[in-house]
């Protein structure tokens, strides 16, 4: 029989014939003298160091032993065994016919192959360095077993081969082929059947790191590499294969010019990386792949799915906590003539080099399911292709969908980055479609039907008039179910609309319900969602309950067709004389009233006069008082109703004071106010809050009367610096926060006339005049929706003219006294009680001039301690304010 490097020799060959055959093969064994036979059964021979490097043929149950340091050339072990430690082999080691072998340590340098294991034989090799001129080790045949550990195999052909029925186990092995063998494939590991288990190893090949035509492969904690081709190549070779290739990789890295080619095969990768430096990461043809916590990178595509237009093929890939990255093209590219299933699960990500997550090419069809994963990039479906897409269970997509056949969303989110399209659309509960990020206006086109089941669509719009720029939803088919609509204003100043801002266009039967969730606001205007002729519009008017005539114009008295005489219309309308619909009254935001409430509270919170501090000269050198007030006023033609409460605490002390009551002092105030603004039309409300402090000084000069110290003339002045923190909380809107600062001062004068006395009681009449001024550093704020809020004329002059009637009663020798009073004042403000929202005025119905009535009393019980209190009420046109004040002072 002809001889070559792969022949399995029979056991009855003579040594001379073997020697001649080996010489014909050109085997380079420099020290070999002749071939030797070792024939059993039970025969044993030991090769010692220094013995000739012979060629051995061991058969029929014999045992060949290589002592440490011994050398041997070519060896065939037939139904026998071989074992050795720290050996020097200069030819192939071949086992067949149920042989066994164990080599521990040493080297193998062969001009041919490293060896083979076949016909049910078993060979275990540990710590061997092998260099083969052709192929490395091969194992084939049912029951054959080859184990390599802590070893290296370098070959010019395939470094390792596994055939049908055989098993290969590698542990800490370097197996590499440089592909220089003529006619060789240059595979690190070639499998055409059998099983292989690889652990903690490095496999490299010029032709491929691993090439599989059949069999099962398990790899862990290893590196698979190919410099010029695929790290892994799995092929359905022909119909004679017993089993399509199956491979499993754990904690393994596969790198090559391309990562892995999987044809009619299946692969699982866990905690692994598959990297194609110049081409794709994974190329699939009728294959099934599962990636768990793994990374796939490719230059052109992370995953390309191939198919033939003339054949029906199916690719399936599942990602669990994995990442796909491409550097140039789409991350996943589905070719024509192909059915594909792509499942993205449990925290996976996909990044396309051209911004495309998935491209489905002409004549291809794919199912794309995303569960609990966040994706960023676009989906591109070519004309003539089909894609059914589903986002479920906390999945999110940021990008465009172009040409999908169907899109289903459940408890998921989609942020559109540009115009998108899909055949049908299902929007389930807990789902959100954000049509843009607000920088552009995007349109989502639905070519077929739309169904909502409690999901939400978020529109960005420049809320102004009918022609406002906005995101759009265009539905060519019919609508069903219920959908929530949210609208974010992006810089719109608000305006009165007529027909409205069209958000949703429905060509088919418009049976679905779209409900405005939250609020749509622009400037000071409130917008609501209306359905009109099947389409949906935003209008700055209040929704009303449809009238019977709106539902059926043929009803009697509705101006439709006369049911008695249908030929004659009732109240016909001349088509040549169209009538514009009346402009409805605008609905305004309640937040404007909350800003007004904050402004009104800030203007009055720390306003104190002479009598407020001295209470009829009954104050001591150190004093404190608490003020509280409740205010009510209307705003914007009575559409807004504002009610507020204010509280403040002021403490002060005279730093100088003389016996006549003249003095100079300092004071510190702290206060807060709340207000509620309610729109009488919409029922919406907003709350305003103010907290602040003020530091001030005051000075008083009195020209008293020695006999009646409460009579006489006084002049008083004060100056304060206030700093306030404001907040407006609109219903279903973000809270707005802004700071304001102001200077305020006042000068007042009065003269108390003695009206008369009776015993220990006297009565005084005191006319008073006060002039003040308030100036704000700045009163401007930009809301999160872009609305500019300002109070340009909040500062200005203020005045008060009034008269105070008081009486003084003394007892206990004059040490104790009571001084009740009644005062009437006329108040006038030059400052404006208004703000502007995007330049449009929002004014409070607080009259510039109003009346004030107050009453109270002060009491001195000892020479040191004084108490006082008062009640007052201001009245104007639909304005009122009620206040209460209590204080105490101490003298020394």
PDB file of N, CA and C in Angstrom, residues 612-670:
ATOM      1  N   UNK A 612     -46.078 101.472  63.353  1.00  0.00           N
ATOM      2  CA  UNK A 612     -45.912 100.018  63.404  1.00  0.00           C
ATOM      3  C   UNK A 612     -44.789  99.625  64.357  1.00  0.00           C
ATOM      4  N   UNK A 613     -43.755 100.462  64.433  1.00  0.00           N
ATOM      5  CA  UNK A 613     -42.634 100.147  65.320  1.00  0.00           C
ATOM      6  C   UNK A 613     -42.843 100.684  66.742  1.00  0.00           C
ATOM      7  N   UNK A 614     -43.468 101.851  66.861  1.00  0.00           N
ATOM      8  CA  UNK A 614     -43.541 102.508  68.170  1.00  0.00           C
ATOM      9  C   UNK A 614     -44.881 102.378  68.854  1.00  0.00           C
ATOM     10  N   UNK A 615     -45.921 102.096  68.084  1.00  0.00           N
ATOM     11  CA  UNK A 615     -47.257 101.897  68.653  1.00  0.00           C
ATOM     12  C   UNK A 615     -47.594 102.974  69.670  1.00  0.00           C
ATOM     13  N   UNK A 616     -47.635 104.200  69.194  1.00  0.00           N
ATOM     14  CA  UNK A 616     -48.019 105.296  70.076  1.00  0.00           C
ATOM     15  C   UNK A 616     -46.996 105.603  71.128  1.00  0.00           C
ATOM     16  N   UNK A 617     -45.752 105.469  70.800  1.00  0.00           N
ATOM     17  CA  UNK A 617     -44.628 105.746  71.698  1.00  0.00           C
ATOM     18  C   UNK A 617     -44.563 104.795  72.875  1.00  0.00           C
ATOM     19  N   UNK A 618     -45.232 103.639  72.730  1.00  0.00           N
ATOM     20  CA  UNK A 618     -45.171 102.666  73.817  1.00  0.00           C
ATOM     21  C   UNK A 618     -44.092 101.612  73.612  1.00  0.00           C
ATOM     22  N   UNK A 619     -43.247 101.770  72.608  1.00  0.00           N
ATOM     23  CA  UNK A 619     -42.198 100.779  72.402  1.00  0.00           C
ATOM     24  C   UNK A 619     -40.995 101.101  73.269  1.00  0.00           C
ATOM     25  N   UNK A 620     -40.235 100.056  73.582  1.00  0.00           N
ATOM     26  CA  UNK A 620     -39.007 100.244  74.325  1.00  0.00           C
ATOM     27  C   UNK A 620     -37.820 100.314  73.386  1.00  0.00           C
ATOM     28  N   UNK A 621     -36.649 100.163  73.977  1.00  0.00           N
ATOM     29  CA  UNK A 621     -35.445 100.249  73.148  1.00  0.00           C
ATOM     30  C   UNK A 621     -35.247  99.016  72.275  1.00  0.00           C
ATOM     31  N   UNK A 622     -35.697  97.845  72.731  1.00  0.00           N
ATOM     32  CA  UNK A 622     -35.652  96.625  71.926  1.00  0.00           C
ATOM     33  C   UNK A 622     -37.078  96.139  71.707  1.00  0.00           C
ATOM     34  N   UNK A 623     -37.381  95.741  70.514  1.00  0.00           N
ATOM     35  CA  UNK A 623     -38.763  95.387  70.195  1.00  0.00           C
ATOM     36  C   UNK A 623     -38.816  94.252  69.166  1.00  0.00           C
ATOM     37  N   UNK A 624     -39.963  93.600  69.123  1.00  0.00           N
ATOM     38  CA  UNK A 624     -40.211  92.522  68.154  1.00  0.00           C
ATOM     39  C   UNK A 624     -41.694  92.496  67.851  1.00  0.00           C
ATOM     40  N   UNK A 625     -42.009  92.189  66.621  1.00  0.00           N
ATOM     41  CA  UNK A 625     -43.418  92.082  66.260  1.00  0.00           C
ATOM     42  C   UNK A 625     -43.607  91.045  65.160  1.00  0.00           C
ATOM     43  N   UNK A 626     -44.792  90.478  65.163  1.00  0.00           N
ATOM     44  CA  UNK A 626     -45.180  89.468  64.187  1.00  0.00           C
ATOM     45  C   UNK A 626     -46.364  90.004  63.392  1.00  0.00           C
ATOM     46  N   UNK A 627     -46.281  89.893  62.057  1.00  0.00           N
ATOM     47  CA  UNK A 627     -47.347  90.356  61.174  1.00  0.00           C
ATOM     48  C   UNK A 627     -47.909  89.175  60.404  1.00  0.00           C
ATOM     49  N   UNK A 628     -49.185  89.209  60.168  1.00  0.00           N
ATOM     50  CA  UNK A 628     -49.835  88.233  59.314  1.00  0.00           C
ATOM     51  C   UNK A 628     -50.931  88.894  58.518  1.00  0.00           C
ATOM     52  N   UNK A 629     -51.054  88.465  57.237  1.00  0.00           N
ATOM     53  CA  UNK A 629     -52.090  89.066  56.403  1.00  0.00           C
ATOM     54  C   UNK A 629     -52.649  88.026  55.444  1.00  0.00           C
ATOM     55  N   UNK A 630     -53.861  88.289  55.014  1.00  0.00           N
ATOM     56  CA  UNK A 630     -54.513  87.452  54.016  1.00  0.00           C
ATOM     57  C   UNK A 630     -55.047  88.361  52.922  1.00  0.00           C
ATOM     58  N   UNK A 631     -54.709  88.031  51.662  1.00  0.00           N
ATOM     59  CA  UNK A 631     -55.028  88.906  50.547  1.00  0.00           C
ATOM     60  C   UNK A 631     -55.826  88.156  49.504  1.00  0.00           C
ATOM     61  N   UNK A 632     -56.736  88.865  48.865  1.00  0.00           N
ATOM     62  CA  UNK A 632     -57.496  88.296  47.757  1.00  0.00           C
ATOM     63  C   UNK A 632     -57.629  89.341  46.663  1.00  0.00           C
ATOM     64  N   UNK A 633     -57.362  88.915  45.415  1.00  0.00           N
ATOM     65  CA  UNK A 633     -57.585  89.811  44.281  1.00  0.00           C
ATOM     66  C   UNK A 633     -57.781  88.987  43.020  1.00  0.00           C
ATOM     67  N   UNK A 634     -58.331  89.619  41.997  1.00  0.00           N
ATOM     68  CA  UNK A 634     -58.528  89.003  40.695  1.00  0.00           C
ATOM     69  C   UNK A 634     -57.424  89.457  39.757  1.00  0.00           C
ATOM     70  N   UNK A 635     -57.271  88.713  38.655  1.00  0.00           N
ATOM     71  CA  UNK A 635     -56.284  89.085  37.652  1.00  0.00           C
ATOM     72  C   UNK A 635     -56.804  88.692  36.275  1.00  0.00           C
ATOM     73  N   UNK A 636     -56.344  89.397  35.278  1.00  0.00           N
ATOM     74  CA  UNK A 636     -56.627  89.121  33.868  1.00  0.00           C
ATOM     75  C   UNK A 636     -58.139  89.010  33.644  1.00  0.00           C
ATOM     76  N   UNK A 637     -58.815  90.121  33.785  1.00  0.00           N
ATOM     77  CA  UNK A 637     -60.263  90.182  33.519  1.00  0.00           C
ATOM     78  C   UNK A 637     -61.030  89.143  34.315  1.00  0.00           C
ATOM     79  N   UNK A 638     -60.623  88.990  35.549  1.00  0.00           N
ATOM     80  CA  UNK A 638     -61.294  88.110  36.495  1.00  0.00           C
ATOM     81  C   UNK A 638     -61.167  86.619  36.159  1.00  0.00           C
ATOM     82  N   UNK A 639     -60.323  86.255  35.159  1.00  0.00           N
ATOM     83  CA  UNK A 639     -60.162  84.841  34.841  1.00  0.00           C
ATOM     84  C   UNK A 639     -59.355  84.127  35.916  1.00  0.00           C
ATOM     85  N   UNK A 640     -58.465  84.857  36.576  1.00  0.00           N
ATOM     86  CA  UNK A 640     -57.652  84.276  37.639  1.00  0.00           C
ATOM     87  C   UNK A 640     -58.095  84.820  38.983  1.00  0.00           C
ATOM     88  N   UNK A 641     -58.161  83.935  39.948  1.00  0.00           N
ATOM     89  CA  UNK A 641     -58.489  84.295  41.320  1.00  0.00           C
ATOM     90  C   UNK A 641     -57.285  83.966  42.183  1.00  0.00           C
ATOM     91  N   UNK A 642     -56.767  84.983  42.892  1.00  0.00           N
ATOM     92  CA  UNK A 642     -55.535  84.815  43.660  1.00  0.00           C
ATOM     93  C   UNK A 642     -55.827  85.070  45.132  1.00  0.00           C
ATOM     94  N   UNK A 643     -55.438  84.127  45.974  1.00  0.00           N
ATOM     95  CA  UNK A 643     -55.539  84.280  47.421  1.00  0.00           C
ATOM     96  C   UNK A 643     -54.182  83.975  48.022  1.00  0.00           C
ATOM     97  N   UNK A 644     -53.776  84.817  48.987  1.00  0.00           N
ATOM     98  CA  UNK A 644     -52.454  84.634  49.563  1.00  0.00           C
ATOM     99  C   UNK A 644     -52.416  84.904  51.050  1.00  0.00           C
ATOM    100  N   UNK A 645     -51.412  84.312  51.672  1.00  0.00           N
ATOM    101  CA  UNK A 645     -51.152  84.524  53.091  1.00  0.00           C
ATOM    102  C   UNK A 645     -49.701  84.930  53.268  1.00  0.00           C
ATOM    103  N   UNK A 646     -49.463  85.866  54.190  1.00  0.00           N
ATOM    104  CA  UNK A 646     -48.106  86.354  54.418  1.00  0.00           C
ATOM    105  C   UNK A 646     -47.849  86.455  55.909  1.00  0.00           C
ATOM    106  N   UNK A 647     -46.626  86.099  56.324  1.00  0.00           N
ATOM    107  CA  UNK A 647     -46.222  86.180  57.722  1.00  0.00           C
ATOM    108  C   UNK A 647     -44.811  86.724  57.790  1.00  0.00           C
ATOM    109  N   UNK A 648     -44.548  87.538  58.773  1.00  0.00           N
ATOM    110  CA  UNK A 648     -43.190  88.050  58.942  1.00  0.00           C
ATOM    111  C   UNK A 648     -42.912  88.308  60.419  1.00  0.00           C
ATOM    112  N   UNK A 649     -41.652  88.237  60.748  1.00  0.00           N
ATOM    113  CA  UNK A 649     -41.159  88.549  62.085  1.00  0.00           C
ATOM    114  C   UNK A 649     -40.081  89.610  61.942  1.00  0.00           C
ATOM    115  N   UNK A 650     -40.220  90.679  62.733  1.00  0.00           N
ATOM    116  CA  UNK A 650     -39.231  91.753  62.707  1.00  0.00           C
ATOM    117  C   UNK A 650     -38.755  92.022  64.126  1.00  0.00           C
ATOM    118  N   UNK A 651     -37.445  92.116  64.286  1.00  0.00           N
ATOM    119  CA  UNK A 651     -36.855  92.494  65.580  1.00  0.00           C
ATOM    120  C   UNK A 651     -36.007  93.732  65.346  1.00  0.00           C
ATOM    121  N   UNK A 652     -35.990  94.615  66.335  1.00  0.00           N
ATOM    122  CA  UNK A 652     -35.223  95.840  66.191  1.00  0.00           C
ATOM    123  C   UNK A 652     -34.764  96.362  67.534  1.00  0.00           C
ATOM    124  N   UNK A 653     -33.869  97.292  67.480  1.00  0.00           N
ATOM    125  CA  UNK A 653     -33.347  97.907  68.712  1.00  0.00           C
ATOM    126  C   UNK A 653     -32.861  99.310  68.390  1.00  0.00           C
ATOM    127  N   UNK A 654     -33.109 100.215  69.349  1.00  0.00           N
ATOM    128  CA  UNK A 654     -32.591 101.583  69.230  1.00  0.00           C
ATOM    129  C   UNK A 654     -31.128 101.578  69.635  1.00  0.00           C
ATOM    130  N   UNK A 655     -30.294 102.105  68.776  1.00  0.00           N
ATOM    131  CA  UNK A 655     -28.893 102.243  69.152  1.00  0.00           C
ATOM    132  C   UNK A 655     -28.630 103.604  69.822  1.00  0.00           C
ATOM    133  N   UNK A 656     -29.591 104.510  69.629  1.00  0.00           N
ATOM    134  CA  UNK A 656     -29.541 105.795  70.349  1.00  0.00           C
ATOM    135  C   UNK A 656     -30.953 106.300  70.509  1.00  0.00           C
ATOM    136  N   UNK A 657     -31.238 106.858  71.661  1.00  0.00           N
ATOM    137  CA  UNK A 657     -32.585 107.367  71.935  1.00  0.00           C
ATOM    138  C   UNK A 657     -32.505 108.388  73.041  1.00  0.00           C
ATOM    139  N   UNK A 658     -33.285 109.507  72.891  1.00  0.00           N
ATOM    140  CA  UNK A 658     -33.326 110.508  73.959  1.00  0.00           C
ATOM    141  C   UNK A 658     -34.674 110.459  74.658  1.00  0.00           C
ATOM    142  N   UNK A 659     -34.838 111.307  75.611  1.00  0.00           N
ATOM    143  CA  UNK A 659     -36.038 111.265  76.450  1.00  0.00           C
ATOM    144  C   UNK A 659     -37.292 111.691  75.709  1.00  0.00           C
ATOM    145  N   UNK A 660     -37.136 112.472  74.636  1.00  0.00           N
ATOM    146  CA  UNK A 660     -38.308 112.947  73.905  1.00  0.00           C
ATOM    147  C   UNK A 660     -38.869 111.906  72.957  1.00  0.00           C
ATOM    148  N   UNK A 661     -38.140 110.771  72.763  1.00  0.00           N
ATOM    149  CA  UNK A 661     -38.596 109.739  71.850  1.00  0.00           C
ATOM    150  C   UNK A 661     -37.860 109.714  70.542  1.00  0.00           C
ATOM    151  N   UNK A 662     -36.958 110.681  70.304  1.00  0.00           N
ATOM    152  CA  UNK A 662     -36.134 110.648  69.099  1.00  0.00           C
ATOM    153  C   UNK A 662     -35.093 109.542  69.248  1.00  0.00           C
ATOM    154  N   UNK A 663     -34.736 108.924  68.104  1.00  0.00           N
ATOM    155  CA  UNK A 663     -33.766 107.853  68.190  1.00  0.00           C
ATOM    156  C   UNK A 663     -33.393 107.312  66.822  1.00  0.00           C
ATOM    157  N   UNK A 664     -32.383 106.432  66.857  1.00  0.00           N
ATOM    158  CA  UNK A 664     -31.897 105.749  65.668  1.00  0.00           C
ATOM    159  C   UNK A 664     -31.777 104.261  66.010  1.00  0.00           C
ATOM    160  N   UNK A 665     -32.178 103.402  65.080  1.00  0.00           N
ATOM    161  CA  UNK A 665     -32.128 101.975  65.372  1.00  0.00           C
ATOM    162  C   UNK A 665     -31.901 101.130  64.123  1.00  0.00           C
ATOM    163  N   UNK A 666     -31.748  99.835  64.379  1.00  0.00           N
ATOM    164  CA  UNK A 666     -31.593  98.857  63.301  1.00  0.00           C
ATOM    165  C   UNK A 666     -32.673  97.795  63.470  1.00  0.00           C
ATOM    166  N   UNK A 667     -32.996  97.149  62.341  1.00  0.00           N
ATOM    167  CA  UNK A 667     -34.036  96.110  62.395  1.00  0.00           C
ATOM    168  C   UNK A 667     -33.709  95.015  61.384  1.00  0.00           C
ATOM    169  N   UNK A 668     -34.184  93.823  61.701  1.00  0.00           N
ATOM    170  CA  UNK A 668     -33.995  92.650  60.847  1.00  0.00           C
ATOM    171  C   UNK A 668     -35.329  91.933  60.732  1.00  0.00           C
ATOM    172  N   UNK A 669     -35.702  91.619  59.490  1.00  0.00           N
ATOM    173  CA  UNK A 669     -36.989  90.974  59.236  1.00  0.00           C
ATOM    174  C   UNK A 669     -36.796  89.658  58.506  1.00  0.00           C
ATOM    175  N   UNK A 670     -37.693  88.735  58.786  1.00  0.00           N
ATOM    176  CA  UNK A 670     -37.742  87.462  58.068  1.00  0.00           C
ATOM    177  C   UNK A 670     -39.202  87.121  57.828  1.00  0.00           C
TER     178      UNK A 670
END
